[in-house]
Coordinates of C-alpha atoms and ligand atoms in Angstrom, one line a residue:
X1 CA -170.0 -34.6 64.4
X2 CA -170.0 -32.8 61.1
X3 CA -166.4 -32.8 59.6
X4 CA -166.4 -29.0 59.4
X5 CA -166.8 -28.7 63.2
X6 CA -163.9 -31.0 64.0
X7 CA -161.1 -28.9 65.4
X8 CA -157.6 -29.8 64.1
X9 CA -154.3 -28.8 65.4
X10 CA -151.0 -28.3 63.6
X11 CA -148.0 -26.8 65.4
X12 CA -149.7 -24.3 67.9
X13 CA -152.6 -23.5 65.5
X14 CA -156.1 -24.7 66.0
X15 CA -158.5 -24.6 63.1
X16 CA -161.5 -26.1 61.4
X17 CA -161.8 -27.0 57.7
X18 CA -165.2 -26.0 56.3
X19 CA -166.6 -28.2 53.6
X20 CA -165.6 -27.3 50.1
X21 CA -162.5 -25.3 51.2
X22 CA -159.0 -26.4 50.6
X23 CA -156.7 -27.7 53.3
X24 CA -153.8 -30.0 52.5
X25 CA -152.4 -31.8 55.6
X26 CA -149.5 -33.0 53.5
X27 CA -148.2 -29.5 53.2
X28 CA -147.4 -29.5 56.9
X29 CA -143.7 -29.9 56.2
X30 CA -143.7 -26.8 54.0
X31 CA -145.5 -24.9 56.8
X32 CA -143.0 -26.2 59.4
X33 CA -140.2 -25.0 57.1
X34 CA -141.9 -21.6 56.7
X35 CA -142.2 -21.2 60.5
X36 CA -138.5 -22.1 61.1
X37 CA -137.3 -19.9 58.2
X38 CA -139.3 -17.0 59.5
X39 CA -137.7 -17.4 62.9
X40 CA -134.3 -17.6 61.2
X41 CA -135.1 -14.4 59.3
X42 CA -136.1 -12.6 62.5
X43 CA -132.8 -13.7 64.1
X44 CA -130.9 -12.4 61.1
X45 CA -132.8 -9.0 61.1
X46 CA -132.8 -8.9 64.9
X47 CA -136.4 -7.7 64.9
X48 CA -140.0 -8.9 64.5
X49 CA -141.2 -9.2 61.0
X50 CA -144.0 -7.9 58.7
X51 CA -145.5 -10.8 56.9
X52 CA -148.1 -11.3 54.1
X53 CA -149.7 -14.6 53.1
X54 CA -151.1 -13.8 49.6
X55 CA -153.0 -17.1 49.3
X56 CA -153.9 -18.0 52.8
X57 CA -156.6 -20.6 52.2
X58 CA -158.2 -21.2 55.6
X59 CA -155.4 -19.5 57.4
X60 CA -153.4 -22.3 59.0
X61 CA -150.0 -21.2 57.7
X62 CA -150.6 -17.5 58.6
X63 CA -152.0 -18.4 62.1
X64 CA -148.9 -20.6 62.7
X65 CA -146.6 -17.7 61.7
X66 CA -148.5 -15.4 64.1
X67 CA -148.2 -17.9 67.0
X68 CA -144.9 -19.5 66.4
X69 CA -142.6 -16.8 64.9
X70 CA -141.6 -13.3 65.9
X71 CA -144.2 -11.5 63.8
X72 CA -145.2 -7.8 64.3
X73 CA -147.8 -7.6 61.6
X74 CA -149.4 -10.3 59.4
X75 CA -151.8 -9.9 56.5
X76 CA -153.8 -13.0 55.5
X77 CA -155.4 -12.7 52.1
X78 CA -157.5 -15.1 50.0
X79 CA -159.5 -14.3 46.9
X80 CA -162.3 -16.6 48.0
X81 CA -164.7 -14.8 50.4
X82 CA -165.6 -18.2 52.0
X83 CA -161.9 -18.8 52.7
X84 CA -161.6 -15.4 54.4
X85 CA -164.7 -16.1 56.5
X86 CA -162.9 -19.4 57.6
X87 CA -159.7 -17.5 58.3
X88 CA -161.6 -15.1 60.6
X89 CA -163.3 -17.9 62.4
X90 CA -160.0 -19.8 62.8
X91 CA -158.3 -16.7 64.1
X92 CA -160.9 -16.6 66.9
X93 CA -159.9 -20.2 67.9
X94 CA -156.4 -19.0 68.6
X95 CA -155.0 -16.7 71.3
X96 CA -152.9 -14.6 69.0
X97 CA -150.7 -12.3 71.2
X98 CA -152.2 -8.8 71.5
X99 CA -149.0 -7.2 70.2
X100 CA -149.3 -9.0 66.8
X101 CA -151.3 -6.9 64.3
X102 CA -153.5 -9.2 62.2
X103 CA -155.4 -8.2 59.1
X104 CA -157.6 -10.3 56.8
X105 CA -158.1 -9.3 53.2
X106 CA -160.3 -10.7 50.4
X107 CA -158.6 -9.7 47.1
X108 CA -157.1 -11.1 44.0
X109 CA -153.4 -11.5 44.3
X110 CA -152.6 -9.1 41.4
X111 CA -154.9 -6.4 42.6
X112 CA -153.6 -6.6 46.2
X113 CA -149.9 -6.6 45.2
X114 CA -150.3 -3.5 43.0
X115 CA -152.4 -1.8 45.7
X116 CA -149.7 -2.5 48.2
X117 CA -147.1 -1.0 45.8
X118 CA -149.3 2.1 45.2
X119 CA -149.5 2.6 49.0
X120 CA -145.7 2.2 49.1
X121 CA -145.9 -0.5 51.7
X122 CA -143.4 -3.4 51.9
X123 CA -143.2 -6.7 53.8
X124 CA -140.2 -8.6 55.2
X125 CA -141.8 -12.0 54.2
X126 CA -144.1 -12.7 51.3
X127 CA -145.8 -16.1 51.1
X128 CA -147.2 -17.2 47.7
X129 CA -148.8 -20.7 48.0
X130 CA -150.3 -21.1 44.6
X131 CA -151.9 -24.2 42.9
X132 CA -150.0 -25.2 39.8
X133 CA -147.4 -22.8 38.3
X134 CA -146.6 -19.6 40.4
X135 CA -145.2 -17.8 37.3
X136 CA -148.3 -15.8 36.6
X137 CA -147.9 -14.2 40.1
X138 CA -144.2 -13.5 40.1
X139 CA -144.4 -10.0 38.6
X140 CA -147.0 -8.9 41.1
X141 CA -145.5 -10.7 44.1
X142 CA -142.0 -9.1 43.4
X143 CA -143.6 -5.7 44.1
X144 CA -144.3 -6.6 47.8
X145 CA -141.1 -7.6 49.6
X146 CA -138.9 -4.8 50.9
X147 CA -135.5 -4.7 49.3
X148 CA -133.6 -7.7 50.9
X149 CA -137.0 -9.2 51.9
X150 CA -138.0 -12.8 51.3
X151 CA -140.4 -14.5 48.9
X152 CA -141.4 -18.0 49.8
X153 CA -143.3 -19.6 47.0
X154 CA -144.8 -23.0 46.0
X155 CA -145.1 -24.7 42.6
X156 CA -147.2 -27.9 42.2
X157 CA -147.0 -28.2 38.4
X158 CA -144.5 -31.0 38.8
X159 CA -145.3 -32.8 35.5
X160 CA -144.2 -29.7 33.6
X161 CA -141.2 -29.0 35.8
X162 CA -140.0 -32.6 35.7
X163 CA -140.1 -33.0 32.0
X164 CA -143.3 -35.1 31.6
X165 CA -145.2 -32.3 30.0
X166 CA -142.9 -30.2 27.8
X167 CA -145.4 -27.6 26.4
X168 CA -146.5 -26.0 29.7
X169 CA -142.8 -25.8 30.7
X170 CA -142.1 -23.7 27.6
X171 CA -145.3 -21.7 28.1
X172 CA -144.7 -20.9 31.8
X173 CA -140.9 -20.8 32.1
X174 CA -139.6 -20.5 28.5
X175 CA -137.5 -23.6 29.2
X176 CA -137.0 -27.2 28.2
X177 CA -137.4 -29.6 31.1
X178 CA -136.3 -33.3 30.9
X179 CA -137.5 -36.6 32.6
X180 CA -133.9 -37.4 33.6
X181 CA -132.8 -39.0 36.8
X182 CA -132.3 -35.4 38.2
X183 CA -135.6 -34.2 36.8
X184 CA -136.9 -32.6 40.0
X185 CA -133.7 -30.6 40.5
X186 CA -134.0 -29.4 36.9
X187 CA -137.6 -28.3 37.8
X188 CA -136.3 -26.3 40.8
X189 CA -133.6 -24.7 38.7
X190 CA -136.0 -23.9 35.8
X191 CA -138.3 -22.2 38.4
X192 CA -135.4 -20.1 39.7
X193 CA -134.1 -19.3 36.2
X194 CA -137.5 -18.0 35.1
X195 CA -138.0 -16.1 38.3
X196 CA -134.7 -14.4 37.8
X197 CA -135.7 -13.4 34.3
X198 CA -139.0 -12.0 35.5
X199 CA -137.2 -10.0 38.2
X200 CA -134.4 -9.0 35.9
X201 CA -136.8 -7.1 33.6
X202 CA -137.2 -4.6 36.4
X203 CA -133.7 -4.3 37.7
X204 CA -134.2 -6.9 40.5
X205 CA -132.8 -10.3 41.1
X206 CA -133.2 -13.1 43.8
X207 CA -130.7 -15.1 45.9
X208 CA -132.0 -18.6 46.8
X209 CA -132.2 -19.4 50.6
X210 CA -133.4 -22.9 50.2
X211 CA -135.3 -25.3 47.9
X212 CA -137.5 -28.0 49.4
X213 CA -138.6 -30.7 47.0
X214 CA -141.6 -32.5 48.5
X215 CA -142.1 -34.7 45.4
X216 CA -145.6 -33.4 44.7
X217 CA -144.6 -29.7 45.3
X218 CA -141.6 -27.5 45.2
X219 CA -141.1 -24.9 48.0
X220 CA -138.5 -22.2 47.3
X221 CA -137.4 -19.3 49.5
X222 CA -135.5 -16.4 47.8
X223 CA -134.2 -13.0 48.9
X224 CA -134.9 -10.0 46.8
X225 CA -132.0 -7.9 45.7
X226 CA -132.0 -4.6 43.9
X227 CA -129.8 -3.5 41.0
X228 CA -129.2 -4.7 37.4
X229 CA -125.4 -4.8 37.9
X230 CA -125.8 -7.6 40.4
X231 CA -127.9 -9.7 38.1
X232 CA -126.3 -13.2 38.2
X233 CA -126.0 -13.8 34.4
X234 CA -123.1 -16.2 35.2
X235 CA -125.6 -18.5 37.0
X236 CA -128.1 -18.7 34.1
X237 CA -127.3 -21.6 31.8
X238 CA -128.0 -25.2 30.8
X239 CA -127.7 -28.6 32.4
X240 CA -126.4 -30.9 29.7
X241 CA -126.4 -34.7 29.8
X242 CA -124.3 -36.9 27.5
X243 CA -126.5 -39.6 26.1
X244 CA -123.4 -41.7 25.4
X245 CA -121.5 -41.7 28.7
X246 CA -124.3 -40.2 30.9
X247 CA -122.1 -37.4 32.5
X248 CA -124.0 -34.3 33.6
X249 CA -122.5 -30.8 33.3
X250 CA -123.6 -27.2 33.3
X251 CA -122.9 -24.7 30.6
X252 CA -123.2 -20.9 30.5
X253 CA -126.3 -19.6 28.8
X254 CA -124.4 -18.2 25.8
X255 CA -123.1 -21.7 24.9
X256 CA -125.8 -23.6 22.9
X257 CA -123.8 -26.3 21.1
X258 CA -121.1 -28.6 22.1
X259 CA -119.7 -32.0 22.6
X260 CA -119.4 -34.0 25.8
X261 CA -116.4 -32.8 27.8
X262 CA -115.8 -36.3 29.1
X263 CA -116.1 -38.6 26.0
X264 CA -116.4 -36.1 23.1
X265 CA -119.7 -37.5 22.0
X266 CA -122.0 -35.2 20.0
X267 CA -125.0 -36.9 21.5
X268 CA -125.7 -34.3 24.2
X269 CA -129.1 -33.1 25.4
X270 CA -129.9 -29.9 27.2
X271 CA -132.3 -28.7 29.8
X272 CA -132.9 -25.0 30.4
X273 CA -132.3 -22.2 30.4
X274 CA -132.1 -22.6 34.1
X275 CA -130.4 -21.5 37.3
X276 CA -127.0 -23.1 37.6
X277 CA -126.0 -21.2 40.8
X278 CA -126.3 -22.2 44.5
X279 CA -129.7 -23.5 45.7
X280 CA -128.9 -22.9 49.4
X281 CA -127.6 -20.1 51.6
X282 CA -125.5 -22.0 54.2
X283 CA -125.8 -19.2 56.8
X284 CA -129.5 -19.2 56.5
X285 CA -129.6 -23.1 56.8
X286 CA -127.5 -22.8 59.9
X287 CA -129.9 -20.3 61.5
X288 CA -132.8 -22.6 60.5
X289 CA -131.0 -25.6 62.1
X290 CA -130.6 -23.7 65.3
X291 CA -134.4 -23.0 65.4
X292 CA -135.2 -26.6 64.3
X293 CA -133.0 -27.9 67.2
X294 CA -134.8 -25.6 69.7
X295 CA -138.1 -27.0 68.4
X296 CA -136.8 -30.6 68.5
X297 CA -137.9 -31.0 64.9
X298 CA -135.9 -34.1 63.8
X299 CA -137.4 -34.4 60.3
X300 CA -136.5 -30.8 59.4
X301 CA -133.1 -31.1 61.0
X302 CA -132.3 -34.2 58.9
X303 CA -133.4 -32.4 55.7
X304 CA -131.4 -29.3 56.7
X305 CA -128.3 -31.5 57.2
X306 CA -128.7 -32.9 53.7
X307 CA -129.2 -29.5 52.2
X308 CA -126.1 -28.1 54.0
X309 CA -124.1 -31.1 52.7
X310 CA -125.2 -30.6 49.1
X311 CA -124.9 -26.8 49.1
X312 CA -121.4 -26.8 47.6
X313 CA -122.0 -29.7 45.2
X314 CA -122.5 -29.2 41.4
X315 CA -125.9 -28.9 39.7
X316 CA -127.6 -32.2 38.8
X317 CA -127.4 -35.6 40.4
X318 CA -127.2 -39.3 39.6
X319 CA -129.3 -42.1 40.9
X320 CA -127.7 -45.3 42.3
X321 CA -130.4 -47.6 40.8
X322 CA -129.8 -46.0 37.3
X323 CA -126.1 -46.5 37.8
X324 CA -126.7 -50.1 38.7
X325 CA -128.7 -50.7 35.5
X326 CA -126.2 -48.9 33.2
X327 CA -123.2 -50.5 34.8
X328 CA -124.9 -53.9 35.2
X329 CA -123.9 -54.0 38.9
X330 CA -124.7 -57.3 40.7
X331 CA -125.8 -55.2 43.8
X332 CA -126.3 -51.5 44.4
X333 CA -123.6 -49.8 46.4
X334 CA -124.8 -47.9 49.5
X335 CA -125.1 -44.2 48.6
X336 CA -122.9 -43.1 51.5
X337 CA -120.1 -45.6 50.6
X338 CA -120.1 -44.3 47.0
X339 CA -120.0 -40.7 48.2
X340 CA -117.0 -41.5 50.5
X341 CA -115.2 -43.4 47.7
X342 CA -115.6 -40.4 45.3
X343 CA -114.4 -38.0 48.0
X344 CA -111.3 -40.2 48.7
X345 CA -110.6 -39.9 44.9
X346 CA -110.5 -36.1 45.3
X347 CA -113.9 -35.3 43.8
X348 CA -116.7 -33.2 45.3
X349 CA -119.5 -35.6 46.3
X350 CA -122.6 -35.5 48.5
X351 CA -126.0 -37.0 49.0
X352 CA -129.0 -34.8 47.9
X353 CA -132.3 -34.1 49.6
X354 CA -133.9 -34.4 46.1
X355 CA -133.6 -38.1 46.0
X356 CA -132.9 -40.7 48.8
X357 CA -130.9 -42.9 46.3
X358 CA -129.3 -39.9 44.6
X359 CA -125.8 -38.4 44.9
X360 CA -124.1 -35.3 43.5
X361 CA -120.5 -35.2 42.2
X362 CA -118.2 -33.4 39.8
X363 CA -116.7 -36.8 38.9
X364 CA -117.2 -37.8 35.2
X365 CA -119.6 -40.7 34.8
X366 CA -116.9 -43.3 33.9
X367 CA -115.1 -42.5 37.2
X368 CA -118.4 -42.9 39.1
X369 CA -118.9 -46.2 37.3
X370 CA -115.4 -47.5 38.4
X371 CA -116.0 -46.2 42.0
X372 CA -119.2 -48.2 42.1
X373 CA -117.5 -51.3 40.8
X374 CA -114.9 -51.0 43.6
X375 CA -117.8 -51.3 46.1
X376 CA -118.9 -54.7 44.6
Ligands
SAM401 C1 -152.9 -23.8 48.1 S1 -154.2 -22.9 48.7 C2 -153.5 -22.1 50.1 C3 -153.2 -23.0 51.3 C4 -152.6 -22.3 52.5 N1 -151.5 -21.4 52.1 C5 -152.1 -23.3 53.5 O1 -150.8 -23.5 53.7 O2 -152.9 -23.9 54.1 C6 -154.4 -21.6 47.6 C7 -155.4 -20.6 47.9 O3 -155.3 -19.5 47.0 C8 -156.6 -19.0 46.7 N2 -156.4 -18.3 45.4 C9 -156.3 -18.9 44.2 N3 -156.1 -18.0 43.2 C10 -156.1 -16.7 43.8 C11 -156.0 -15.4 43.4 N4 -155.8 -15.1 42.1 N5 -156.0 -14.4 44.3 C12 -156.2 -14.7 45.6 N6 -156.4 -15.9 46.1 C13 -156.3 -17.0 45.2 C14 -157.5 -20.1 46.8 O4 -158.8 -19.6 47.1 C15 -156.9 -21.0 47.8 O5 -157.5 -20.8 49.1
ZN402 ZN1 -120.0 -38.3 27.3

């Protein structure tokens, strides 16, 4: 049978993938997160939601939203006419409840977002699943959520975000990224810092609900807020790393020079400007966990537990293998044991969903070093 006639299923959605059109099975986790987050948002708002998928591809994500979450209206857009044709055919394969209003649109993201604003329409949930950097769409996409609505966006330009390609990071985000052990968290924070700046120009700002690092892509959900006075300047700053004692710290954006607070070395490098504030909204994570438990989704539950655990930890993280190399440890301590040891010593410490062998802490690096030696 021709591949484009093979019917696939993900969640409750059935679909076919026509030749030459994009469908990424690896993005399932991001779609699962989207479905559960949408259910959490509907629980929070105590009503069914109005949703728009600005880059719907062949429609899998939007169809799943319509089937698996309390949606009242959903708009599925793609700029490629062949994709919209595929969306229409895929919609026909699914029994979308008759009380869900479904619309398909074939329009460029910018034109659609400005048209929506001119019509004075707003959506509770805006999905922006771009290839590469999403920064070019932020200005337009921020016109579409209602005040307090949610934007759920993707970035796949990981080389730029994680410090392998410096120039595109400056071009897209006006920021310096670094290939440090916590490079992917720096990437997430650079995205959030640049998004805030783009929103701040127009008297808006965003509050993060969660960040999901999938390695090859970053998925971030943020809630739109209105008003310049609430703009979180205190959470825009730098992540600094001492190249002498390896301690990581954050600094406010106005501070651009300084010595290491731990060992007084002048050999300090900076990443940013970036978002130094919280990456997770614990109440939202809790609502998502309730939904994930109902769905029996163990992989998502495990990630949500890690996210909840790291929600109160400082920005940046360390990796146990790096620690092992620097401290010449004969064997690597288990991450959990190290976290417990640091907690016993009175420091904040947690694992992190960014890295299996990573841990977050406010302990200075020499303290971490000693804690690891105690585990030998
Ligand atoms: C990553 S895919 C979307 C995948 C889909 N959200 C999913 O989860 O299966 C990105 C889609 O954006 C569309 N696209 C790219 N640039 C666009 C633009 N400027 N306006 C509208 N659609 C665009 C492409 O045609 C492609 O189908
Ligand atoms: Zn130092």
